[in-house]
Short mmCIF file of C-alpha atoms in Angstrom, two decimals:
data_model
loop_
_atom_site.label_atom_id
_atom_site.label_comp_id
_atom_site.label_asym_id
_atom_site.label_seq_id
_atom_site.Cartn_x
_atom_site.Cartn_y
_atom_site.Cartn_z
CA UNK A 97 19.89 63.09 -67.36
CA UNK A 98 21.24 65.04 -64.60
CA UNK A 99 19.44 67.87 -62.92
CA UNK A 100 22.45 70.13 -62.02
CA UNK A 101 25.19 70.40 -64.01
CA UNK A 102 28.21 72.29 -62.26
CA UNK A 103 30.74 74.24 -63.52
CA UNK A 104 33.38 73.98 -64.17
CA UNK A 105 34.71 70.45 -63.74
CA UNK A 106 37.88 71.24 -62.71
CA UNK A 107 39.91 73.97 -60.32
CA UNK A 108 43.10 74.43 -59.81
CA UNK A 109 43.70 77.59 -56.97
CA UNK A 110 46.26 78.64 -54.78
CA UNK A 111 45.74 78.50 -51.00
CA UNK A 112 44.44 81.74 -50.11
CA UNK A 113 42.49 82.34 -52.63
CA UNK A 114 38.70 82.12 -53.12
CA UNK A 115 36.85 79.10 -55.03
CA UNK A 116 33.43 79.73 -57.21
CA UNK A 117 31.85 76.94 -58.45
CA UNK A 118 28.10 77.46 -60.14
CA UNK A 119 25.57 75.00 -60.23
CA UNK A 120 22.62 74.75 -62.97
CA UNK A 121 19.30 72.82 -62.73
CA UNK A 122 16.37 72.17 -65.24
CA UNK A 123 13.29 72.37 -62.89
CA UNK A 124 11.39 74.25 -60.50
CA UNK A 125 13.08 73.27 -56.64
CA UNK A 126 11.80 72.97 -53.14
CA UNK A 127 15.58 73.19 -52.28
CA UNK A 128 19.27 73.31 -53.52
CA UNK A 129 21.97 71.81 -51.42
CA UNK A 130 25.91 71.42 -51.96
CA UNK A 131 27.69 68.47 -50.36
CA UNK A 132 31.48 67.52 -50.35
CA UNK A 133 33.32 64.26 -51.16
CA UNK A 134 36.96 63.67 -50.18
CA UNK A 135 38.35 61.24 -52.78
CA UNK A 136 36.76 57.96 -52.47
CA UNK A 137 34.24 59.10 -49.58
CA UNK A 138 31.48 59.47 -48.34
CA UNK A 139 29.82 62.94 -49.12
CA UNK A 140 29.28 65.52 -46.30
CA UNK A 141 26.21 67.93 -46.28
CA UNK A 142 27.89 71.40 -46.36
CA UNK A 143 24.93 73.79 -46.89
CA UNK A 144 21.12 74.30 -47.94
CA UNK A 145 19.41 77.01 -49.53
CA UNK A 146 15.85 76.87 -49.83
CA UNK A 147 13.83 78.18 -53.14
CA UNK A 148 12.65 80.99 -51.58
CA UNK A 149 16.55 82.43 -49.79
CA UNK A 150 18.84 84.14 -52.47
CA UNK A 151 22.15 83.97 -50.35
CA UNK A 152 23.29 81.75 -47.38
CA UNK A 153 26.25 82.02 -45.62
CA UNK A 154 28.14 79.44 -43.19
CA UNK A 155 32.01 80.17 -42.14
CA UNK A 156 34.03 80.70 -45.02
CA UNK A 157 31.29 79.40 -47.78
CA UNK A 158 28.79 81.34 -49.00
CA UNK A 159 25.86 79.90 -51.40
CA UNK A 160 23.96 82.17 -53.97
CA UNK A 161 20.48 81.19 -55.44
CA UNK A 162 18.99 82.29 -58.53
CA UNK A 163 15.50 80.96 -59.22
CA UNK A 164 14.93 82.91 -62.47
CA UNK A 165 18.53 81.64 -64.07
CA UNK A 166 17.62 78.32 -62.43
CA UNK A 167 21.22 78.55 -60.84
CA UNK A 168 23.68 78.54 -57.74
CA UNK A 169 27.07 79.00 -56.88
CA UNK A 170 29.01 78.30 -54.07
CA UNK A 171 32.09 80.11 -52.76
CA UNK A 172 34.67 78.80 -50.61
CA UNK A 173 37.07 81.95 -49.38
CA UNK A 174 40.24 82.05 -48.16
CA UNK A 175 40.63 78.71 -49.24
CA UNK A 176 42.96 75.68 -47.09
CA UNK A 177 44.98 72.60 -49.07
CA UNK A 178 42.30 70.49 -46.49
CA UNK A 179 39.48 72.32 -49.14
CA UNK A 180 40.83 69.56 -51.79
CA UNK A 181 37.62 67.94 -52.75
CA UNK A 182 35.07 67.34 -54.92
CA UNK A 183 31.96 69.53 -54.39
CA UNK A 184 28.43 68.58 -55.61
CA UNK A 185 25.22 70.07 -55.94
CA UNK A 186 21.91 68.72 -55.37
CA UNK A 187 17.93 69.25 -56.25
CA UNK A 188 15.34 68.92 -54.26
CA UNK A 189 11.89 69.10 -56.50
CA UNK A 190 9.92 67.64 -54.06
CA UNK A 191 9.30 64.52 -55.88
CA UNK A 192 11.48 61.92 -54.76
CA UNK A 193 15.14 61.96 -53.97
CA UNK A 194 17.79 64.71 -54.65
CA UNK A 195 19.28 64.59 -57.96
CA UNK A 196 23.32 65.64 -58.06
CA UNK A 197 25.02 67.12 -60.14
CA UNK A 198 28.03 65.69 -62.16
CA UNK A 199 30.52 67.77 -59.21
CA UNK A 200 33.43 69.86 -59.31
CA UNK A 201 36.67 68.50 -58.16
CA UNK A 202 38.58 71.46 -56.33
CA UNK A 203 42.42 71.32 -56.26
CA UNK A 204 43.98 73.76 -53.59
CA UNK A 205 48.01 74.00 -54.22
CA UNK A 206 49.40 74.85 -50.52
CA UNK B 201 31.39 54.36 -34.81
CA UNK B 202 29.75 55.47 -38.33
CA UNK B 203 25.77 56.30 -38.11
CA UNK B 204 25.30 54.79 -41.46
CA UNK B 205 27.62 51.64 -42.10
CA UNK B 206 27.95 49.72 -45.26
CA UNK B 207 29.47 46.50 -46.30
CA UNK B 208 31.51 45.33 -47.43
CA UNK B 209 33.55 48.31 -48.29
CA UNK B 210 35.26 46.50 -51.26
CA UNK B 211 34.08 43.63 -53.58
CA UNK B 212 35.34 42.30 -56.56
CA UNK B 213 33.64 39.63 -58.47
CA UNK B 214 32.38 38.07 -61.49
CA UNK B 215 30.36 38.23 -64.25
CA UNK B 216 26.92 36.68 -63.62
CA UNK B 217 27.26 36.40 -59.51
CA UNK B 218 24.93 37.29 -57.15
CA UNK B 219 26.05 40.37 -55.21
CA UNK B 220 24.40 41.51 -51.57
CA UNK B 221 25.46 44.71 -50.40
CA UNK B 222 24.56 46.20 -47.12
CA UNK B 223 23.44 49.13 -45.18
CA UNK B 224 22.64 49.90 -42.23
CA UNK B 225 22.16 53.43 -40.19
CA UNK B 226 21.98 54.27 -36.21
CA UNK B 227 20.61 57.47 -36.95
CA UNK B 228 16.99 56.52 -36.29
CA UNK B 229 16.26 58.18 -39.92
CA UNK B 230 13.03 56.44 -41.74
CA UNK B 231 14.12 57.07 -45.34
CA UNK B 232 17.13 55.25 -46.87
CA UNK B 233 18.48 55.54 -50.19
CA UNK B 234 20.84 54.11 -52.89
CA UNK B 235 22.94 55.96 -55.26
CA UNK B 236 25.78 54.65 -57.79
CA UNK B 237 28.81 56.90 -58.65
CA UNK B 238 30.74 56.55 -61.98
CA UNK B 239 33.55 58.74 -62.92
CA UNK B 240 32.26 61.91 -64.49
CA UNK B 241 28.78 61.31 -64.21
CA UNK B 242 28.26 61.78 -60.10
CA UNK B 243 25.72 60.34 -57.91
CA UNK B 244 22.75 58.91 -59.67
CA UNK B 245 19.85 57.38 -57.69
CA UNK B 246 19.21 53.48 -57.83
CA UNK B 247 16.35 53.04 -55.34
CA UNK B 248 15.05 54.61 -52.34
CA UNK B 249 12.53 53.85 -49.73
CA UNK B 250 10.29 56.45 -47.45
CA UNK B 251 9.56 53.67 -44.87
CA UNK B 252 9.89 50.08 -44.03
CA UNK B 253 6.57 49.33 -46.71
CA UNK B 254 7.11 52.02 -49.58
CA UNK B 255 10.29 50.86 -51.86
CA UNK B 256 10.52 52.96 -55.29
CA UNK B 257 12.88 52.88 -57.87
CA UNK B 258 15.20 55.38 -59.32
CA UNK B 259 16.68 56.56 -62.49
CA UNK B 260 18.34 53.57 -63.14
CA UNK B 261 17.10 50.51 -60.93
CA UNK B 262 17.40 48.00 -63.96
CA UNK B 263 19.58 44.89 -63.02
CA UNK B 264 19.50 46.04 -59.04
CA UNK B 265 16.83 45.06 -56.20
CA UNK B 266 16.41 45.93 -53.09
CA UNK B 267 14.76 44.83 -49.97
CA UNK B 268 13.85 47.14 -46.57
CA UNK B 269 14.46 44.57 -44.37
CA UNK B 270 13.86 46.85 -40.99
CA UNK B 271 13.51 50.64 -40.60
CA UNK B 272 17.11 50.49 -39.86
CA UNK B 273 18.73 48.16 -42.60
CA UNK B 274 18.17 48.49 -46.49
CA UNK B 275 20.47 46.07 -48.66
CA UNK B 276 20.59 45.88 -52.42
CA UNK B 277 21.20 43.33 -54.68
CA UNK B 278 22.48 42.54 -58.40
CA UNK B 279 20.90 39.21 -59.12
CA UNK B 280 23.33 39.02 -62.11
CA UNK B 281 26.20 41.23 -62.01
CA UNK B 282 27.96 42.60 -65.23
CA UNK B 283 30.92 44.51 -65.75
CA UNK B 284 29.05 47.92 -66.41
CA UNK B 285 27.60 47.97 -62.96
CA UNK B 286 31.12 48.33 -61.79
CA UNK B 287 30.64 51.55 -59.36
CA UNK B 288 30.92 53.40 -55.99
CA UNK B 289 27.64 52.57 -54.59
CA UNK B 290 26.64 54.51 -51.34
CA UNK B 291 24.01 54.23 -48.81
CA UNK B 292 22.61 57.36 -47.63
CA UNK B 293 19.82 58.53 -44.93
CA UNK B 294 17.56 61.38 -44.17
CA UNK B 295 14.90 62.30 -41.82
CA UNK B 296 11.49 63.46 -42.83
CA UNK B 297 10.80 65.12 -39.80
CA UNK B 298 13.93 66.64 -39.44
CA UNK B 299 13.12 70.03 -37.70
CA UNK B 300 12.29 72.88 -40.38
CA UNK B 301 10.20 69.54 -42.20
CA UNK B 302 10.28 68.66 -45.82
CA UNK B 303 12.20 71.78 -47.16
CA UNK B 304 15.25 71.26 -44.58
CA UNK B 305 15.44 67.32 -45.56
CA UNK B 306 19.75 66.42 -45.87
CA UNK B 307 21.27 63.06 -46.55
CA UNK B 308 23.52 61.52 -44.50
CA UNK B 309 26.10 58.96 -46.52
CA UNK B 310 27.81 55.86 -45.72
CA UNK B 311 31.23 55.47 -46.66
CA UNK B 312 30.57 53.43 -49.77
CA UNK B 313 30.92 49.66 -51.25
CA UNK B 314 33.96 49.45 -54.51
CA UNK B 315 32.41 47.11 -56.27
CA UNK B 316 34.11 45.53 -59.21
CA UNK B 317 33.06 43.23 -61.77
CA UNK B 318 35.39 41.67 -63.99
#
């Protein structure tokens, strides 16, 4: 099963506008990270938020932790038609590899 | 050129082949890992090795091998191949001593093998 679940699965926004996607997770984590995919790629490390931060920011995302809701959500503002991917979280327990999440594909209409 | 290069990046074949797929990474990183991606269901890990000696399996290593081969190359295998293992399998990398240690720890991903089974 996976370990984050995101939400939701699909976006459709207008370019300008800001993107939320929220990420959910069953265990206790060392670490949450969020990675991008362009269709068909390889994913791209975007952003990590350790158990112990409750917000990150780098340019225009910014990453939210909640340890006690087991959750995180990632906003993209002011978003481009180049923000078109899928996004993904991933768990870090500590224990072996990160686990991902099932991703959110993000649709910007220019 | 890529820092973590897999081949082939397309591969049809069929049922009951032998399938070799490769990786391998100029990034000087000591762990390696393989992950499968179906539609819907994102990345899910196959197997992953810490160093050159220490191979472990995943969530779903059943029907796959691997082999560490150097610190730098890490190829796995389907001895048998069958249409459900039709996937996006990637390579990735990561550092254990990346600076900020354990907690800071990031993959790094080829650009990914299409393989199809028919």
């Amino acid at each position: 099963s996976q370990q984050g679940e995101e939400d939701p699965q699909a976006l459709s926004i207008q370019e300008g506008e800001n993107a939320t996607m929220n990420c959910s997770y069953k265990t206790s984590i060392n670490n949450l990270q969020w990675y991008r995919q362009n269709s068909g790629r390889g994913l791209v490390h975007l952003i990590l938020i350790r158990s112990n931060e409750r917000e990150k920011h780098s340019g225009r995302l910014r990453v939210t932790l909640d340890t006690s809701k087991k959750s995180s959500s990632l906003l993209i503002t002011a978003s481009r038609a180049a923000d078109t991917a899928s996004y993904f979280c991933a768990t870090d327990t500590g224990r072996r590899a990160l686990t991902f999440g099932s991703g959110t594909r993000l649709q910007v209409q220019p | 050129d890529a820092d973590v290069t897999q081949t082939p990046r397309n591969r049809i074949t069929k049922t009951g082949k032998r399938i070799m797929l490769e990786c391998s990474q100029t990034k000087g990183h000591d762990r390696m890992y393989w992950y499968r991606q179906d539609p819907g269901l994102g990345l899910r890990l196959i197997y992953y090795s810490f160093d050159v000696k220490d191979i472990n399996k995943g969530e779903i290593s059943d029907g796959y091998s691997v082999s560490r081969q150097a610190q730098a190359k890490f190829s796995l295998s389907l001895e048998s191949a069958i249409p459900n293992q039709t996937a996006l399998y990637f390579c990735a990398t990561s550092d254990s001593a990346a600076r900020g240690g354990a907690s800071n720890e990031k993959l790094f991903f080829g650009s990914g093998t299409q393989l199809s089974v028919l």
